[in-house]
Amino acid sequence: MASTYENILETSYRLFAEHGFEKTSMAMIAKALNISKPALYYHFESKDAIIDTLFEELCRSIAFSRFFKLQDYTRTNFAEKLTSDGLHLIGSQQEDARYSQIMKQYQALGYRNAKYAERLLEILEGFTAGFAELLQHGAALGAIPDDDVLVRAQMLNMILDSIDNYINYGFKYDYNAIWIKAVADIVKGVDHA
Amino acid sequence: MASTYENILETSYRLFAEHGFEKTSMAMIAKALNISKPALYYHFESKDAIIDTLFEELCRSIAFSRFFKLQDYTRTNFAEKLTSDGLHLIGSQQEDARYSQIMKQYQALGYRNAKYAERLLEILEGFTAGFAELLQHGAALGAIPDDDVLVRAQMLNMILDSIDNYINYGFKYDYNAIWIKAVADIVKGVDHA
DNA sequence: GTCTATATCGGGATAGAC
DNA sequence: GTCTATCCCGATATAGAC
């Protein structure tokens, strides 16, 4: 049996994804949980506190190193591994529609509260840095060209981020083909014997 | 002297970009214009009506064909023209910070009102279709390879969309280099004598 | 077309009992 | 930890005069 605290977070997450932060009132959350508003306020001092807590949880769950493990990449499997790790990430986001919907709202919150914008930028920068490190590693292995590593990393990051967004928009692009081609363009220029 | 109607739209646009739709009250808009709230309601029946009108204006101003003109592309200038047209679009968005901030809010609105989401998808799809047509044209000219035209078009669209987003985030990527490399990857595989 | 004044509603948040 | 009842505020929106 989950604690009330956890139930609140879980239900809030669902309602926020469905209706947005602004249109989800404390009354709605309470009703969905079959508890009263003051009971909510016992666990969280404000609606913003719920939003904040969810945000911190989400941020912790996103990290480049959770999806791309540098030590597994070798000269011969580099392109193949980069492809499959990316496809795995794409697949996991295609399954969880709520994730992108919530994240987009935190982006919007960034206007009024710099904290959100900064934290999200950190995550994106983390991915760019992760790709840069990975490509550097690949270049050192001789698996990919060693020029323009940063620009290549930024492109991979953008493509992956876009794929995430477009999935959320409901586009029926062939994301796997796009990612495969993106990786192919990155590794292009090196022969593999 | 601009009409009150136009002044309302202009001022609303500015305030919405600065504070967001929800935190911009009708009272704020009225005050900024030195008119009263009821005067606002004379011109627009609701706050949503202002938001809607701005949205329609914005949508009309965005069209693939405004930036990329098919008839100007030839076999020899194809890559060069695709690059410069894209850079031009990127440059114009770097100058207008408000544009992306407003657009992101309309994206967020899409949750509760499908109309916004659908219209924005139409625009994005218009760009993808535009790139597809352009690349098809380029392939017919012999300027670029003729395989995977759709995937290539989707990638260009994603990169351009991402660049727009990242500019808004405040990232200091080298966007010109990214776009140039994206175009180079697209045209790769064809010799130009 | 614009004003003053006001109605009305829904939201977040709290007091105090159990 | 949870409840009932209530406060308070700010928002949209309107009535009716000028």
Short mmCIF file of C-alpha atoms (C1' of nucleotides) in Angstrom, two decimals:
data_model
loop_
_atom_site.label_atom_id
_atom_site.label_comp_id
_atom_site.label_asym_id
_atom_site.label_seq_id
_atom_site.Cartn_x
_atom_site.Cartn_y
_atom_site.Cartn_z
CA MET A 1 0.00 0.00 0.00
CA ALA A 2 1.58 3.24 -1.16
CA SER A 3 1.74 6.19 1.20
CA THR A 4 -0.60 9.12 0.74
CA TYR A 5 2.43 11.23 -0.08
CA GLU A 6 3.34 8.97 -2.97
CA ASN A 7 -0.25 8.68 -4.10
CA ILE A 8 -0.47 12.46 -4.28
CA LEU A 9 2.62 12.64 -6.46
CA GLU A 10 1.42 9.89 -8.73
CA THR A 11 -2.07 11.30 -9.19
CA SER A 12 -0.80 14.86 -9.60
CA TYR A 13 1.57 13.70 -12.30
CA ARG A 14 -1.27 12.09 -14.21
CA LEU A 15 -3.62 15.05 -13.84
CA PHE A 16 -0.92 17.57 -14.70
CA ALA A 17 -0.10 15.63 -17.85
CA GLU A 18 -3.77 15.50 -18.82
CA HIS A 19 -4.92 19.01 -17.98
CA GLY A 20 -1.82 21.08 -17.42
CA PHE A 21 -0.62 22.71 -14.20
CA GLU A 22 -2.91 25.73 -14.30
CA LYS A 23 -6.10 23.87 -15.04
CA THR A 24 -5.44 21.22 -12.44
CA SER A 25 -6.70 22.56 -9.13
CA MET A 26 -5.91 21.28 -5.69
CA ALA A 27 -9.60 20.39 -5.46
CA MET A 28 -9.29 18.13 -8.52
CA ILE A 29 -6.29 16.34 -7.08
CA ALA A 30 -8.02 15.87 -3.74
CA LYS A 31 -11.16 14.56 -5.38
CA ALA A 32 -9.25 12.12 -7.55
CA LEU A 33 -7.62 10.76 -4.41
CA ASN A 34 -10.83 10.75 -2.41
CA ILE A 35 -9.29 12.94 0.23
CA SER A 36 -9.94 16.55 1.20
CA LYS A 37 -8.01 19.63 0.19
CA PRO A 38 -6.59 20.24 3.66
CA ALA A 39 -5.28 16.69 3.66
CA LEU A 40 -3.31 17.65 0.56
CA TYR A 41 -1.95 20.68 2.34
CA TYR A 42 -0.83 18.52 5.20
CA HIS A 43 1.59 16.75 2.85
CA PHE A 44 2.54 19.63 0.59
CA GLU A 45 2.54 23.21 1.71
CA SER A 46 1.37 24.45 -1.69
CA LYS A 47 0.51 23.40 -5.20
CA ASP A 48 3.89 24.72 -6.31
CA ALA A 49 5.54 22.38 -3.84
CA ILE A 50 3.95 19.42 -5.60
CA ILE A 51 5.07 20.73 -8.97
CA ASP A 52 8.58 21.25 -7.62
CA THR A 53 8.84 17.83 -6.10
CA LEU A 54 7.72 16.15 -9.31
CA PHE A 55 10.25 18.20 -11.21
CA GLU A 56 13.14 17.13 -9.03
CA GLU A 57 12.10 13.49 -9.36
CA LEU A 58 11.89 13.80 -13.13
CA CYS A 59 15.25 15.50 -13.46
CA ARG A 60 16.94 12.79 -11.46
CA SER A 61 15.54 10.17 -13.82
CA ILE A 62 17.08 11.76 -16.88
CA ALA A 63 20.78 11.39 -17.43
CA PHE A 64 22.87 10.73 -20.49
CA SER A 65 24.78 8.00 -18.74
CA ARG A 66 21.60 6.04 -18.08
CA PHE A 67 21.22 5.43 -21.80
CA PHE A 68 24.71 5.69 -23.27
CA LYS A 69 27.48 3.80 -21.48
CA LEU A 70 30.87 4.94 -22.70
CA GLN A 71 32.73 1.83 -21.60
CA ASP A 72 30.64 -0.42 -23.84
CA TYR A 73 31.72 1.33 -27.04
CA THR A 74 34.54 -0.14 -29.12
CA ARG A 75 36.09 0.62 -32.50
CA THR A 76 34.02 -2.02 -34.25
CA ASN A 77 30.69 -1.67 -32.50
CA PHE A 78 30.64 2.11 -32.23
CA ALA A 79 28.06 3.07 -34.84
CA GLU A 80 25.93 0.05 -34.11
CA LYS A 81 25.90 0.71 -30.36
CA LEU A 82 25.22 4.41 -30.77
CA THR A 83 22.31 3.49 -32.99
CA SER A 84 20.80 0.91 -30.68
CA ASP A 85 21.24 2.98 -27.50
CA GLY A 86 19.48 5.89 -29.20
CA LEU A 87 16.70 3.68 -30.50
CA HIS A 88 16.25 2.33 -27.01
CA LEU A 89 15.85 5.83 -25.60
CA ILE A 90 13.42 6.75 -28.39
CA GLY A 91 11.41 3.63 -27.76
CA SER A 92 11.11 4.29 -24.05
CA GLN A 93 9.80 7.79 -24.70
CA GLN A 94 7.31 6.56 -27.27
CA GLU A 95 5.84 4.39 -24.55
CA ASP A 96 5.49 7.17 -21.97
CA ALA A 97 3.38 9.91 -23.50
CA ARG A 98 3.01 11.76 -20.21
CA TYR A 99 6.69 12.38 -19.84
CA SER A 100 7.03 14.80 -22.76
CA GLN A 101 3.76 16.50 -21.94
CA ILE A 102 4.93 17.27 -18.44
CA MET A 103 8.39 18.32 -19.57
CA LYS A 104 6.98 20.80 -22.02
CA GLN A 105 5.05 22.41 -19.23
CA TYR A 106 8.18 22.79 -17.14
CA GLN A 107 9.76 24.49 -20.14
CA ALA A 108 6.85 26.90 -20.19
CA LEU A 109 7.25 27.51 -16.46
CA GLY A 110 10.78 28.61 -17.19
CA TYR A 111 9.52 32.02 -18.18
CA ARG A 112 8.48 33.02 -14.72
CA ASN A 113 10.81 30.93 -12.67
CA ALA A 114 14.37 30.77 -13.91
CA LYS A 115 15.02 27.72 -11.77
CA TYR A 116 13.13 25.47 -14.16
CA ALA A 117 14.74 26.87 -17.26
CA GLU A 118 18.21 26.51 -15.76
CA ARG A 119 17.70 22.97 -14.62
CA LEU A 120 16.35 21.92 -18.03
CA LEU A 121 19.28 23.57 -19.75
CA GLU A 122 21.61 21.63 -17.49
CA ILE A 123 20.01 18.40 -18.63
CA LEU A 124 20.27 19.29 -22.30
CA GLU A 125 23.83 20.45 -21.82
CA GLY A 126 24.52 17.20 -20.06
CA PHE A 127 23.40 15.35 -23.15
CA THR A 128 25.47 17.51 -25.45
CA ALA A 129 28.50 17.04 -23.23
CA GLY A 130 27.78 13.32 -23.09
CA PHE A 131 27.66 13.03 -26.86
CA ALA A 132 30.81 15.13 -27.18
CA GLU A 133 32.64 12.84 -24.80
CA LEU A 134 31.32 9.78 -26.56
CA LEU A 135 32.35 11.07 -29.98
CA GLN A 136 35.75 12.07 -28.65
CA HIS A 137 36.10 8.54 -27.40
CA GLY A 138 35.00 7.24 -30.80
CA ALA A 139 37.53 9.45 -32.55
CA ALA A 140 40.29 8.21 -30.26
CA LEU A 141 39.28 4.65 -31.11
CA GLY A 142 39.43 5.53 -34.78
CA ALA A 143 35.77 4.68 -35.17
CA ILE A 144 34.71 8.13 -36.41
CA PRO A 145 36.40 11.24 -37.86
CA ASP A 146 37.96 13.50 -35.24
CA ASP A 147 37.00 16.86 -36.75
CA ASP A 148 33.97 18.92 -35.72
CA VAL A 149 33.29 16.71 -32.74
CA LEU A 150 31.35 19.42 -30.93
CA VAL A 151 29.12 20.28 -33.86
CA ARG A 152 28.43 16.59 -34.45
CA ALA A 153 27.53 16.17 -30.78
CA GLN A 154 25.20 19.14 -30.92
CA MET A 155 23.50 17.71 -33.99
CA LEU A 156 22.94 14.35 -32.37
CA ASN A 157 21.51 16.09 -29.32
CA MET A 158 19.19 18.18 -31.45
CA ILE A 159 17.96 15.23 -33.47
CA LEU A 160 17.27 13.21 -30.35
CA ASP A 161 15.53 16.13 -28.66
CA SER A 162 13.46 16.76 -31.78
CA ILE A 163 12.46 13.14 -32.04
CA ASP A 164 11.23 13.35 -28.47
CA ASN A 165 9.22 16.46 -29.27
CA TYR A 166 7.76 15.13 -32.49
CA ILE A 167 6.68 11.91 -30.87
CA ASN A 168 4.77 14.05 -28.41
CA TYR A 169 3.24 16.10 -31.21
CA GLY A 170 1.87 12.89 -32.64
CA PHE A 171 3.89 12.92 -35.85
CA LYS A 172 4.23 9.64 -37.61
CA TYR A 173 7.77 10.15 -38.80
CA ASP A 174 10.02 7.14 -39.23
CA TYR A 175 12.10 7.99 -36.18
CA ASN A 176 14.21 4.90 -36.33
CA ALA A 177 15.26 5.68 -39.90
CA ILE A 178 16.04 9.26 -38.91
CA TRP A 179 18.23 8.25 -36.00
CA ILE A 180 19.97 5.57 -38.05
CA LYS A 181 20.75 8.11 -40.76
CA ALA A 182 21.89 10.69 -38.23
CA VAL A 183 24.35 8.23 -36.74
CA ALA A 184 25.46 7.16 -40.20
CA ASP A 185 26.21 10.79 -41.09
CA ILE A 186 28.22 11.15 -37.91
CA VAL A 187 30.43 8.14 -38.46
CA LYS A 188 30.83 8.76 -42.17
CA GLY A 189 34.38 9.17 -43.41
CA VAL A 190 36.03 6.25 -41.67
CA ASP A 191 36.53 2.82 -43.17
CA HIS A 192 35.85 -0.20 -41.06
CA ALA A 193 37.97 -3.13 -42.14
CA MET B 1 -1.96 56.64 -35.31
CA ALA B 2 -2.73 52.96 -34.92
CA SER B 3 -6.23 51.90 -33.96
CA THR B 4 -7.03 50.80 -30.42
CA TYR B 5 -7.67 47.34 -31.79
CA GLU B 6 -4.16 47.11 -33.21
CA ASN B 7 -2.64 48.64 -30.11
CA ILE B 8 -4.30 45.99 -27.99
CA LEU B 9 -2.85 43.22 -30.14
CA GLU B 10 0.60 44.75 -30.11
CA THR B 11 0.70 45.35 -26.37
CA SER B 12 -0.84 41.97 -25.59
CA TYR B 13 1.81 40.28 -27.70
CA ARG B 14 4.56 42.02 -25.76
CA LEU B 15 3.04 41.31 -22.35
CA PHE B 16 2.26 37.69 -23.22
CA ALA B 17 5.84 37.16 -24.30
CA GLU B 18 7.15 38.72 -21.10
CA HIS B 19 4.81 37.21 -18.52
CA GLY B 20 2.98 34.38 -20.22
CA PHE B 21 -0.70 34.08 -21.00
CA GLU B 22 -1.86 33.09 -17.53
CA LYS B 23 0.03 35.72 -15.62
CA THR B 24 -1.01 38.52 -17.95
CA SER B 25 -4.40 39.74 -16.78
CA MET B 26 -6.83 41.87 -18.71
CA ALA B 27 -6.18 44.55 -16.09
CA MET B 28 -2.47 44.56 -16.94
CA ILE B 29 -3.16 44.95 -20.63
CA ALA B 30 -5.63 47.76 -20.00
CA LYS B 31 -3.20 49.54 -17.71
CA ALA B 32 -0.33 49.28 -20.18
CA LEU B 33 -2.58 50.86 -22.81
CA ASN B 34 -3.98 53.50 -20.47
CA ILE B 35 -7.52 52.35 -21.13
CA SER B 36 -10.00 50.57 -18.89
CA LYS B 37 -10.86 46.92 -18.75
CA PRO B 38 -14.32 47.34 -20.24
CA ALA B 39 -12.74 49.18 -23.16
CA LEU B 40 -10.73 46.04 -23.80
CA TYR B 41 -13.88 43.96 -23.72
CA TYR B 42 -15.44 46.23 -26.28
CA HIS B 43 -12.80 45.18 -28.81
CA PHE B 44 -12.33 41.57 -27.76
CA GLU B 45 -15.04 39.54 -26.16
CA SER B 46 -12.57 37.71 -23.96
CA LYS B 47 -8.92 37.25 -23.18
CA ASP B 48 -8.99 34.04 -25.16
CA ALA B 49 -10.19 36.02 -28.16
CA ILE B 50 -7.02 38.13 -28.01
CA ILE B 51 -4.88 35.02 -27.72
CA ASP B 52 -6.72 33.48 -30.66
CA THR B 53 -6.39 36.51 -32.88
CA LEU B 54 -2.66 36.77 -32.20
CA PHE B 55 -2.32 33.08 -32.98
CA GLU B 56 -3.99 33.41 -36.35
CA GLU B 57 -1.79 36.37 -37.23
CA LEU B 58 1.33 34.46 -36.23
CA CYS B 59 0.37 31.37 -38.20
CA ARG B 60 -0.18 33.37 -41.32
CA SER B 61 3.30 34.86 -41.01
CA ILE B 62 4.97 31.46 -40.98
CA ALA B 63 5.18 29.57 -44.23
CA PHE B 64 7.90 27.52 -45.82
CA SER B 65 7.56 29.35 -49.11
CA ARG B 66 8.37 32.68 -47.47
CA PHE B 67 11.90 31.50 -46.79
CA PHE B 68 12.62 28.84 -49.40
CA LYS B 69 11.71 29.65 -52.98
CA LEU B 70 11.79 26.55 -55.12
CA GLN B 71 12.19 28.37 -58.42
CA ASP B 72 15.48 29.95 -57.34
CA TYR B 73 17.21 26.60 -56.86
CA THR B 74 19.41 25.22 -59.63
CA ARG B 75 21.75 22.27 -60.03
CA THR B 76 24.81 24.33 -59.24
CA ASN B 77 23.53 26.62 -56.51
CA PHE B 78 21.39 24.06 -54.67
CA ALA B 79 23.46 23.41 -51.55
CA GLU B 80 24.60 27.00 -51.36
CA LYS B 81 21.07 28.35 -51.62
CA LEU B 82 19.63 25.87 -49.15
CA THR B 83 22.33 26.89 -46.73
CA SER B 84 21.82 30.63 -47.11
CA ASP B 85 18.01 30.48 -47.00
CA GLY B 86 18.22 28.47 -43.80
CA LEU B 87 20.77 30.82 -42.28
CA HIS B 88 18.50 33.70 -43.15
CA LEU B 89 15.58 32.10 -41.33
CA ILE B 90 17.80 31.31 -38.33
CA GLY B 91 19.07 34.87 -38.26
CA SER B 92 15.58 36.34 -38.32
CA GLN B 93 14.55 34.21 -35.36
CA GLN B 94 17.64 35.11 -33.39
CA GLU B 95 16.57 38.73 -33.69
CA ASP B 96 13.00 38.22 -32.49
CA ALA B 97 13.15 36.64 -29.05
CA ARG B 98 9.45 37.14 -28.44
CA TYR B 99 8.41 34.97 -31.32
CA SER B 100 9.69 31.69 -29.90
CA GLN B 101 8.51 32.53 -26.42
CA ILE B 102 4.98 33.07 -27.65
CA MET B 103 5.06 30.01 -29.86
CA LYS B 104 6.11 27.80 -26.99
CA GLN B 105 3.11 28.97 -25.05
CA TYR B 106 0.78 28.08 -27.89
CA GLN B 107 2.36 24.65 -27.87
CA ALA B 108 1.52 24.39 -24.19
CA LEU B 109 -2.03 25.55 -24.89
CA GLY B 110 -2.37 22.62 -27.24
CA TYR B 111 -3.08 20.33 -24.32
CA ARG B 112 -6.42 21.85 -23.49
CA ASN B 113 -7.42 23.06 -26.89
CA ALA B 114 -6.69 20.76 -29.77
CA LYS B 115 -7.10 23.64 -32.20
CA TYR B 116 -3.71 25.06 -31.30
CA ALA B 117 -1.94 21.74 -31.45
CA GLU B 118 -3.46 20.94 -34.83
CA ARG B 119 -2.59 24.28 -36.35
CA LEU B 120 1.00 24.07 -35.15
CA LEU B 121 1.29 20.58 -36.54
CA GLU B 122 0.04 21.88 -39.87
CA ILE B 123 2.83 24.42 -39.91
CA LEU B 124 5.50 21.88 -39.06
CA GLU B 125 4.07 19.48 -41.61
CA GLY B 126 4.12 22.30 -44.12
CA PHE B 127 7.83 22.69 -43.54
CA THR B 128 8.47 18.98 -43.86
CA ALA B 129 6.44 18.88 -47.07
CA GLY B 130 8.27 21.96 -48.31
CA PHE B 131 11.66 20.40 -47.68
CA ALA B 132 10.51 17.16 -49.30
CA GLU B 133 9.40 19.02 -52.40
CA LEU B 134 12.61 21.01 -52.46
CA LEU B 135 14.78 17.91 -52.12
CA GLN B 136 12.73 16.14 -54.77
CA HIS B 137 13.40 19.10 -57.02
CA GLY B 138 17.09 18.93 -56.15
CA ALA B 139 17.19 15.23 -56.93
CA ALA B 140 15.52 15.84 -60.29
CA LEU B 141 18.16 18.47 -61.01
CA GLY B 142 20.85 15.99 -60.10
CA ALA B 143 22.03 18.23 -57.29
CA ILE B 144 21.48 15.70 -54.52
CA PRO B 145 20.95 11.94 -54.19
CA ASP B 146 17.41 10.79 -54.86
CA ASP B 147 17.12 8.15 -52.15
CA ASP B 148 15.57 8.68 -48.72
CA VAL B 149 14.18 12.06 -49.72
CA LEU B 150 11.50 12.00 -47.04
CA VAL B 151 13.85 11.07 -44.22
CA ARG B 152 16.27 13.76 -45.33
CA ALA B 153 13.46 16.31 -45.39
CA GLN B 154 12.36 15.29 -41.90
CA MET B 155 15.90 15.67 -40.63
CA LEU B 156 16.27 19.14 -42.08
CA ASN B 157 12.97 20.11 -40.53
CA MET B 158 13.99 18.75 -37.15
CA ILE B 159 17.34 20.47 -37.19
CA LEU B 160 15.78 23.79 -38.13
CA ASP B 161 13.07 23.43 -35.50
CA SER B 162 15.66 22.50 -32.89
CA ILE B 163 17.82 25.45 -33.76
CA ASP B 164 14.81 27.67 -33.22
CA ASN B 165 14.15 26.07 -29.84
CA TYR B 166 17.75 26.17 -28.69
CA ILE B 167 18.10 29.81 -29.60
CA ASN B 168 15.13 30.45 -27.38
CA TYR B 169 16.67 28.41 -24.56
CA GLY B 170 19.66 30.71 -24.71
CA PHE B 171 22.16 28.09 -25.87
CA LYS B 172 25.30 29.41 -27.47
CA TYR B 173 25.67 26.67 -30.04
CA ASP B 174 27.28 27.47 -33.36
CA TYR B 175 24.00 27.30 -35.25
CA ASN B 176 25.45 28.35 -38.55
CA ALA B 177 27.97 25.53 -38.44
CA ILE B 178 25.24 23.07 -37.53
CA TRP B 179 23.00 24.10 -40.39
CA ILE B 180 25.89 24.12 -42.84
CA LYS B 181 26.87 20.61 -41.81
CA ALA B 182 23.25 19.44 -41.96
CA VAL B 183 22.93 20.68 -45.52
CA ALA B 184 26.30 19.18 -46.43
CA ASP B 185 25.15 15.79 -45.13
CA ILE B 186 22.01 16.07 -47.23
CA VAL B 187 23.74 16.84 -50.50
CA LYS B 188 26.55 14.40 -49.90
CA GLY B 189 26.98 11.73 -52.53
CA VAL B 190 26.77 13.83 -55.67
CA ASP B 191 29.71 15.30 -57.54
CA HIS B 192 29.53 18.86 -58.77
CA ALA B 193 31.73 19.42 -61.77
"C1'" DG C 1 -15.64 53.84 -27.76
"C1'" DT C 2 -14.58 54.58 -23.34
"C1'" DC C 3 -15.48 55.10 -18.60
"C1'" DT C 4 -16.83 53.79 -13.17
"C1'" DA C 5 -18.59 50.55 -10.47
"C1'" DT C 6 -19.80 46.08 -9.52
"C1'" DA C 7 -21.19 41.17 -9.98
"C1'" DT C 8 -19.59 36.61 -9.89
"C1'" DC C 9 -16.84 32.92 -9.73
"C1'" DG C 10 -13.01 29.79 -8.80
"C1'" DG C 11 -8.67 29.35 -7.12
"C1'" DG C 12 -5.20 28.63 -3.23
"C1'" DA C 13 -4.83 28.40 1.35
"C1'" DT C 14 -6.17 28.12 6.58
"C1'" DA C 15 -8.69 27.45 11.34
"C1'" DG C 16 -9.88 24.32 14.30
"C1'" DA C 17 -12.42 19.92 15.40
"C1'" DC C 18 -11.76 14.92 15.42
"C1'" DG D 1 -3.69 12.57 9.07
"C1'" DT D 2 -7.87 13.81 7.77
"C1'" DC D 3 -12.03 16.29 8.02
"C1'" DT D 4 -15.84 20.58 7.56
"C1'" DA D 5 -16.27 25.10 6.95
"C1'" DT D 6 -14.46 29.29 5.63
"C1'" DC D 7 -11.43 33.10 4.21
"C1'" DC D 8 -9.40 35.90 0.80
"C1'" DC D 9 -7.95 37.37 -3.36
"C1'" DG D 10 -7.59 38.12 -8.16
"C1'" DA D 11 -9.50 36.97 -12.30
"C1'" DT D 12 -13.04 37.41 -16.08
"C1'" DA D 13 -16.83 39.64 -17.33
"C1'" DT D 14 -20.97 42.90 -17.32
"C1'" DA D 15 -24.34 46.99 -16.33
"C1'" DG D 16 -25.18 51.24 -17.37
"C1'" DA D 17 -23.62 56.22 -17.61
"C1'" DC D 18 -21.22 59.49 -20.69
#
